[in-house]
Amino acid sequence: MAKGTYPMPNMGLTWRTIRKMCTLELLSNHKINSFKSMRKEELDLFIKFIQEAARDRVTVDLSAKVSSLNADMTCRMVFGRKYMNKEGLTKRMKAVSKMFDDFFEKIIDEHIQSKDDQERTKDFVDVMLGIMGSQESEYQVERSNIKAIILDMVAGAMDTSATAIEWTLSELIRHPRPLRTAMLMASTYPENHTVIINVWAIGRDPSVWTNPDKFIPERFVGSNIDLRGRDFQLLPFGSGRRGCPGMQLGLTVVLLVVAQLVHCFDWGLPNNMLPTDLDMTEEFGLTVPRAKHLLATPTYRL
């Protein structure tokens, strides 16, 4: 297997153990809350940039800026600092797998050298190194496991939250009424085949939802349907043992960013474009982002 390729374990005891460790040690509410100051610092920088754009009356590439914000938040939570763009590491990490390995080795070595620094917030790598060096921990973690988990965390966090924020803002700009409201308040399958549940279709079942393809966010106001996997009318994060372990982190980031953008700014489209003219074409991919970047003009209103 090539250097820099990290095989994740098959379903079984090892997989369950690593998932348990990630869920309890890295993605718990307590750990997510410990990163609150990091998220606030990055969001403050982001809002300041939008304020300056509003003052200068310029159009903002929201797709690019939200993606950059999400990358910075993710790197700070996982690595303890931002690594994107300044050193050109983003392009190089994507280029070849060996650079992934070199990059992650550097990250781990830096954390080992600074392990006695008690003043900084412990990030994901610190937690996993602490588990690796503990004789009392129930988890068996090696250096290769840490690199695999780092890769999984970064890959799982980069596009998902950013794409959710991008589409939420697209729909809010395209439908001014909900935006104003928000400002105010049985088959048989062959053996050994993998079955992929069409969660997208479940969430748009016309027998459950009225006008399921229309953007009506107020339909959820007062609803007792829980999106955490207990109600099958809506399963954005999956359910049960196969549910997304990063659900709480994703919800925290998306709600925080969207709430700030809606609370602080009025949004319009450039060149007198009407909301109904906004191109909503999707681009095929794991997270189905917008085919064209969302460009919008902010007006600061606080």
CSV table of C-alpha atoms in Angstrom, one decimal:
chain,number,residue,atom,x,y,z
A,1,MET,CA,0.0,0.0,0.0
A,2,ALA,CA,1.4,3.4,-0.9
A,3,LYS,CA,2.8,5.7,1.7
A,4,GLY,CA,0.2,8.2,2.8
A,5,THR,CA,-2.7,5.8,2.3
A,6,TYR,CA,-4.5,5.1,5.5
A,7,PRO,CA,-6.9,2.1,5.5
A,8,MET,CA,-9.8,2.5,7.9
A,9,PRO,CA,-10.8,-0.7,9.7
A,10,ASN,CA,-13.5,-3.0,8.5
A,11,MET,CA,-16.8,-3.3,10.5
A,12,GLY,CA,-16.0,-5.1,13.7
A,13,LEU,CA,-14.4,-4.6,17.1
A,14,THR,CA,-11.7,-2.2,15.9
A,15,TRP,CA,-14.1,-0.1,13.9
A,16,ARG,CA,-16.5,0.1,16.9
A,17,THR,CA,-13.7,1.0,19.3
A,18,ILE,CA,-12.4,3.9,17.1
A,19,ARG,CA,-15.9,5.2,16.4
A,20,LYS,CA,-16.6,5.1,20.2
A,21,MET,CA,-13.4,7.0,20.8
A,22,CYS,CA,-14.2,9.6,18.2
A,23,THR,CA,-17.8,10.0,19.5
A,24,LEU,CA,-16.9,10.3,23.2
A,25,GLU,CA,-13.5,11.9,23.2
A,26,LEU,CA,-13.4,14.1,20.1
A,27,LEU,CA,-17.0,14.9,19.1
A,28,SER,CA,-18.8,15.1,22.5
A,29,ASN,CA,-20.7,18.2,23.5
A,30,HIS,CA,-18.1,19.0,26.1
A,31,LYS,CA,-15.2,18.9,23.5
A,32,ILE,CA,-17.2,20.8,20.9
A,33,ASN,CA,-18.0,23.5,23.5
A,34,SER,CA,-14.3,23.8,24.4
A,35,PHE,CA,-13.7,25.1,20.8
A,36,LYS,CA,-16.2,27.9,21.2
A,37,SER,CA,-13.6,30.6,21.4
A,38,MET,CA,-11.8,29.3,18.3
A,39,ARG,CA,-15.1,29.4,16.3
A,40,LYS,CA,-15.9,32.9,17.6
A,41,GLU,CA,-12.5,34.3,16.6
A,42,GLU,CA,-12.8,32.9,13.1
A,43,LEU,CA,-16.4,34.1,12.7
A,44,ASP,CA,-15.5,37.6,14.0
A,45,LEU,CA,-12.9,37.8,11.2
A,46,PHE,CA,-15.4,36.6,8.7
A,47,ILE,CA,-18.1,39.1,9.8
A,48,LYS,CA,-15.6,41.9,9.8
A,49,PHE,CA,-14.7,41.1,6.1
A,50,ILE,CA,-18.5,41.1,5.2
A,51,GLN,CA,-18.9,44.5,7.1
A,52,GLU,CA,-16.1,46.0,5.0
A,53,ALA,CA,-17.7,44.6,1.8
A,54,ALA,CA,-21.0,46.2,2.9
A,55,ARG,CA,-19.3,49.5,3.6
A,56,ASP,CA,-17.6,49.5,0.2
A,57,ARG,CA,-20.8,48.2,-1.5
A,58,VAL,CA,-19.0,45.3,-3.2
A,59,THR,CA,-20.3,41.8,-4.1
A,60,VAL,CA,-19.0,38.9,-2.0
A,61,ASP,CA,-18.3,35.4,-3.3
A,62,LEU,CA,-20.1,33.7,-0.4
A,63,SER,CA,-19.3,30.2,-1.7
A,64,ALA,CA,-15.5,30.9,-1.5
A,65,LYS,CA,-15.6,32.8,1.8
A,66,VAL,CA,-17.8,30.3,3.6
A,67,SER,CA,-15.6,27.5,2.3
A,68,SER,CA,-12.5,29.3,3.6
A,69,LEU,CA,-14.2,30.0,7.0
A,70,ASN,CA,-15.2,26.3,7.4
A,71,ALA,CA,-11.7,25.2,6.5
A,72,ASP,CA,-10.1,27.6,9.0
A,73,MET,CA,-12.5,26.4,11.8
A,74,THR,CA,-11.8,22.8,11.0
A,75,CYS,CA,-8.0,23.2,11.0
A,76,ARG,CA,-8.1,25.0,14.3
A,77,MET,CA,-10.2,22.3,15.9
A,78,VAL,CA,-8.3,19.4,14.5
A,79,PHE,CA,-4.7,20.8,14.3
A,80,GLY,CA,-4.8,23.7,16.7
A,81,ARG,CA,-4.0,26.3,14.0
A,82,LYS,CA,-4.8,27.4,10.5
A,83,TYR,CA,-2.8,25.7,7.7
A,84,MET,CA,-4.8,26.6,4.6
A,85,ASN,CA,-3.5,28.6,1.7
A,86,LYS,CA,-0.7,30.7,3.3
A,87,GLU,CA,1.8,27.9,2.9
A,88,GLY,CA,0.2,26.5,-0.2
A,89,LEU,CA,-0.5,23.2,1.7
A,90,THR,CA,-4.0,22.8,0.5
A,91,LYS,CA,-3.0,22.3,-3.1
A,92,ARG,CA,-0.1,20.1,-2.2
A,93,MET,CA,-2.1,17.9,0.2
A,94,LYS,CA,-4.5,17.2,-2.6
A,95,ALA,CA,-1.8,16.5,-5.2
A,96,VAL,CA,-0.3,13.3,-3.9
A,97,SER,CA,-0.9,10.9,-1.0
A,98,LYS,CA,2.7,11.1,0.1
A,99,MET,CA,2.3,14.7,1.0
A,100,PHE,CA,-0.7,13.8,3.2
A,101,ASP,CA,1.6,11.5,5.1
A,102,ASP,CA,4.4,14.1,5.4
A,103,PHE,CA,1.9,16.8,6.4
A,104,PHE,CA,0.3,14.7,9.1
A,105,GLU,CA,3.7,13.5,10.4
A,106,LYS,CA,4.6,17.1,10.8
A,107,ILE,CA,1.4,17.9,12.6
A,108,ILE,CA,1.9,15.0,15.1
A,109,ASP,CA,5.5,15.9,15.7
A,110,GLU,CA,4.6,19.5,16.4
A,111,HIS,CA,2.0,18.4,19.0
A,112,ILE,CA,4.4,16.0,20.7
A,113,GLN,CA,7.0,18.8,21.0
A,114,SER,CA,4.4,21.2,22.5
A,115,LYS,CA,2.5,18.7,24.7
A,116,ASP,CA,3.6,20.5,27.9
A,117,ASP,CA,2.0,23.8,27.0
A,118,GLN,CA,-0.9,23.9,29.4
A,119,GLU,CA,-2.3,27.3,28.3
A,120,ARG,CA,-3.6,26.4,24.8
A,121,THR,CA,-6.8,24.5,24.1
A,122,LYS,CA,-6.3,20.8,23.5
A,123,ASP,CA,-7.3,19.9,19.9
A,124,PHE,CA,-8.2,16.6,18.4
A,125,VAL,CA,-4.6,15.5,17.8
A,126,ASP,CA,-3.7,16.3,21.5
A,127,VAL,CA,-6.5,14.1,22.7
A,128,MET,CA,-5.5,11.2,20.5
A,129,LEU,CA,-1.8,11.5,21.5
A,130,GLY,CA,-2.9,11.5,25.1
A,131,ILE,CA,-4.9,8.3,24.5
A,132,MET,CA,-2.0,6.7,22.6
A,133,GLY,CA,0.4,7.4,25.5
A,134,SER,CA,-1.9,6.1,28.2
A,135,GLN,CA,-1.7,2.7,29.7
A,136,GLU,CA,-5.1,2.9,31.3
A,137,SER,CA,-7.2,3.9,28.3
A,138,GLU,CA,-9.6,1.3,26.9
A,139,TYR,CA,-8.7,2.4,23.4
A,140,GLN,CA,-5.7,1.1,21.4
A,141,VAL,CA,-4.5,3.9,19.2
A,142,GLU,CA,-1.3,3.9,17.1
A,143,ARG,CA,0.3,6.7,15.1
A,144,SER,CA,-1.3,5.3,11.8
A,145,ASN,CA,-4.7,5.4,13.4
A,146,ILE,CA,-4.2,9.0,14.4
A,147,LYS,CA,-3.3,9.9,10.8
A,148,ALA,CA,-6.3,8.0,9.5
A,149,ILE,CA,-8.7,9.8,11.9
A,150,ILE,CA,-7.2,13.2,11.1
A,151,LEU,CA,-7.8,12.6,7.4
A,152,ASP,CA,-11.4,11.4,8.1
A,153,MET,CA,-12.1,14.4,10.3
A,154,VAL,CA,-10.8,17.0,7.8
A,155,ALA,CA,-12.4,15.3,4.8
A,156,GLY,CA,-15.7,14.9,6.6
A,157,ALA,CA,-15.9,18.5,7.9
A,158,MET,CA,-14.5,20.6,5.0
A,159,ASP,CA,-17.3,20.4,2.4
A,160,THR,CA,-20.3,19.2,4.4
A,161,SER,CA,-21.0,22.3,6.6
A,162,ALA,CA,-19.8,24.7,3.9
A,163,THR,CA,-22.2,23.2,1.3
A,164,ALA,CA,-25.1,23.3,3.8
A,165,ILE,CA,-24.4,26.9,4.6
A,166,GLU,CA,-24.1,27.8,0.9
A,167,TRP,CA,-27.4,26.2,-0.1
A,168,THR,CA,-29.2,27.7,3.0
A,169,LEU,CA,-28.1,31.2,2.0
A,170,SER,CA,-29.0,30.5,-1.6
A,171,GLU,CA,-32.5,29.5,-0.7
A,172,LEU,CA,-32.9,32.5,1.8
A,173,ILE,CA,-31.8,35.0,-0.9
A,174,ARG,CA,-34.0,33.3,-3.5
A,175,HIS,CA,-37.0,33.4,-1.1
A,176,PRO,CA,-37.1,36.8,0.6
A,177,ARG,CA,-40.2,36.0,2.6
A,178,PRO,CA,-38.7,33.3,4.8
A,179,LEU,CA,-35.5,35.4,5.1
A,180,ARG,CA,-37.6,38.3,6.5
A,181,THR,CA,-39.4,35.9,8.8
A,182,ALA,CA,-36.1,34.6,10.0
A,183,MET,CA,-34.9,38.1,10.7
A,184,LEU,CA,-38.0,38.6,12.8
A,185,MET,CA,-38.0,35.5,14.7
A,186,ALA,CA,-40.4,-3.6,0.3
A,187,SER,CA,-37.6,-5.1,-2.1
A,188,THR,CA,-35.3,-8.1,-2.0
A,189,TYR,CA,-31.6,-7.6,-2.4
A,190,PRO,CA,-29.0,-10.1,-3.4
A,191,GLU,CA,-26.8,-11.4,-0.7
A,192,ASN,CA,-23.6,-9.5,0.1
A,193,HIS,CA,-24.7,-6.4,-1.8
A,194,THR,CA,-24.4,-2.9,-0.3
A,195,VAL,CA,-27.7,-1.1,0.0
A,196,ILE,CA,-27.6,2.7,0.0
A,197,ILE,CA,-30.7,4.3,1.5
A,198,ASN,CA,-32.1,7.2,-0.5
A,199,VAL,CA,-32.3,9.6,2.4
A,200,TRP,CA,-32.9,12.5,0.0
A,201,ALA,CA,-36.2,10.9,-1.1
A,202,ILE,CA,-37.2,10.1,2.4
A,203,GLY,CA,-37.0,13.7,3.4
A,204,ARG,CA,-39.2,14.7,0.4
A,205,ASP,CA,-42.0,12.1,0.8
A,206,PRO,CA,-45.2,13.9,-0.3
A,207,SER,CA,-47.2,11.6,2.0
A,208,VAL,CA,-45.4,13.2,4.9
A,209,TRP,CA,-44.6,16.7,3.7
A,210,THR,CA,-46.9,19.2,1.9
A,211,ASN,CA,-45.1,20.7,-1.2
A,212,PRO,CA,-41.9,18.8,-0.2
A,213,ASP,CA,-39.8,20.5,-3.0
A,214,LYS,CA,-40.6,24.0,-1.9
A,215,PHE,CA,-38.4,26.0,0.5
A,216,ILE,CA,-40.7,26.5,3.5
A,217,PRO,CA,-38.5,26.6,6.6
A,218,GLU,CA,-41.4,27.6,8.9
A,219,ARG,CA,-42.9,24.1,8.3
A,220,PHE,CA,-40.5,23.0,11.1
A,221,VAL,CA,-41.7,25.6,13.6
A,222,GLY,CA,-43.5,23.7,16.4
A,223,SER,CA,-42.9,20.4,14.7
A,224,ASN,CA,-42.1,17.4,17.0
A,225,ILE,CA,-39.9,15.8,14.3
A,226,ASP,CA,-36.4,15.3,15.4
A,227,LEU,CA,-33.6,15.5,12.9
A,228,ARG,CA,-31.1,13.5,15.0
A,229,GLY,CA,-32.3,10.2,13.6
A,230,ARG,CA,-35.2,9.3,15.8
A,231,ASP,CA,-37.9,10.2,13.3
A,232,PHE,CA,-37.7,8.7,9.8
A,233,GLN,CA,-39.5,11.6,8.1
A,234,LEU,CA,-36.2,13.5,8.1
A,235,LEU,CA,-32.7,11.8,8.4
A,236,PRO,CA,-30.1,14.3,7.4
A,237,PHE,CA,-27.5,12.7,9.6
A,238,GLY,CA,-28.5,9.0,9.2
A,239,SER,CA,-29.7,7.0,12.2
A,240,GLY,CA,-28.5,4.4,14.7
A,241,ARG,CA,-25.0,3.1,14.7
A,242,ARG,CA,-24.5,4.4,11.2
A,243,GLY,CA,-25.5,7.9,12.1
A,244,CYS,CA,-23.0,10.7,11.6
A,245,PRO,CA,-20.7,11.0,14.7
A,246,GLY,CA,-20.0,14.7,13.7
A,247,MET,CA,-23.7,15.7,13.8
A,248,GLN,CA,-23.5,18.0,16.8
A,249,LEU,CA,-20.4,19.7,15.4
A,250,GLY,CA,-22.0,20.2,12.0
A,251,LEU,CA,-25.2,21.6,13.5
A,252,THR,CA,-23.2,24.0,15.7
A,253,VAL,CA,-21.1,25.4,12.9
A,254,VAL,CA,-24.0,25.7,10.4
A,255,LEU,CA,-26.4,27.3,12.8
A,256,LEU,CA,-23.7,29.7,14.1
A,257,VAL,CA,-22.6,31.0,10.7
A,258,VAL,CA,-26.1,31.2,9.1
A,259,ALA,CA,-27.5,33.0,12.2
A,260,GLN,CA,-24.8,35.6,12.1
A,261,LEU,CA,-25.1,36.3,8.4
A,262,VAL,CA,-28.9,36.6,8.6
A,263,HIS,CA,-28.8,38.7,11.9
A,264,CYS,CA,-26.1,41.2,10.8
A,265,PHE,CA,-26.9,41.7,7.1
A,266,ASP,CA,-29.5,42.2,4.5
A,267,TRP,CA,-28.7,40.4,1.3
A,268,GLY,CA,-29.2,41.2,-2.3
A,269,LEU,CA,-28.0,39.9,-5.7
A,270,PRO,CA,-25.6,41.8,-7.9
A,271,ASN,CA,-26.5,43.7,-11.2
A,272,ASN,CA,-30.2,44.0,-10.1
A,273,MET,CA,-30.7,40.3,-10.5
A,274,LEU,CA,-34.1,39.1,-9.2
A,275,PRO,CA,-34.2,36.3,-6.6
A,276,THR,CA,-36.1,34.1,-9.1
A,277,ASP,CA,-33.2,34.4,-11.6
A,278,LEU,CA,-30.6,32.9,-9.2
A,279,ASP,CA,-29.1,29.9,-10.8
A,280,MET,CA,-29.7,26.9,-8.5
A,281,THR,CA,-27.9,24.3,-10.6
A,282,GLU,CA,-26.2,21.6,-8.6
A,283,GLU,CA,-22.7,20.1,-9.2
A,284,PHE,CA,-22.3,16.4,-8.9
A,285,GLY,CA,-20.2,15.3,-6.0
A,286,LEU,CA,-20.2,13.8,-2.5
A,287,THR,CA,-21.8,16.9,-1.0
A,288,VAL,CA,-23.6,18.3,-4.2
A,289,PRO,CA,-22.4,21.9,-4.0
A,290,ARG,CA,-23.6,24.7,-6.2
A,291,ALA,CA,-22.4,24.6,-9.8
A,292,LYS,CA,-21.7,28.3,-9.7
A,293,HIS,CA,-20.5,30.3,-6.8
A,294,LEU,CA,-23.1,32.2,-4.8
A,295,LEU,CA,-22.4,36.0,-5.3
A,296,ALA,CA,-24.3,38.4,-3.1
A,297,THR,CA,-24.2,42.0,-1.9
A,298,PRO,CA,-24.4,42.6,1.8
A,299,THR,CA,-25.9,45.6,3.6
A,300,TYR,CA,-24.9,45.9,7.3
A,301,ARG,CA,-28.0,46.6,9.4
A,302,LEU,CA,-26.9,46.6,13.0
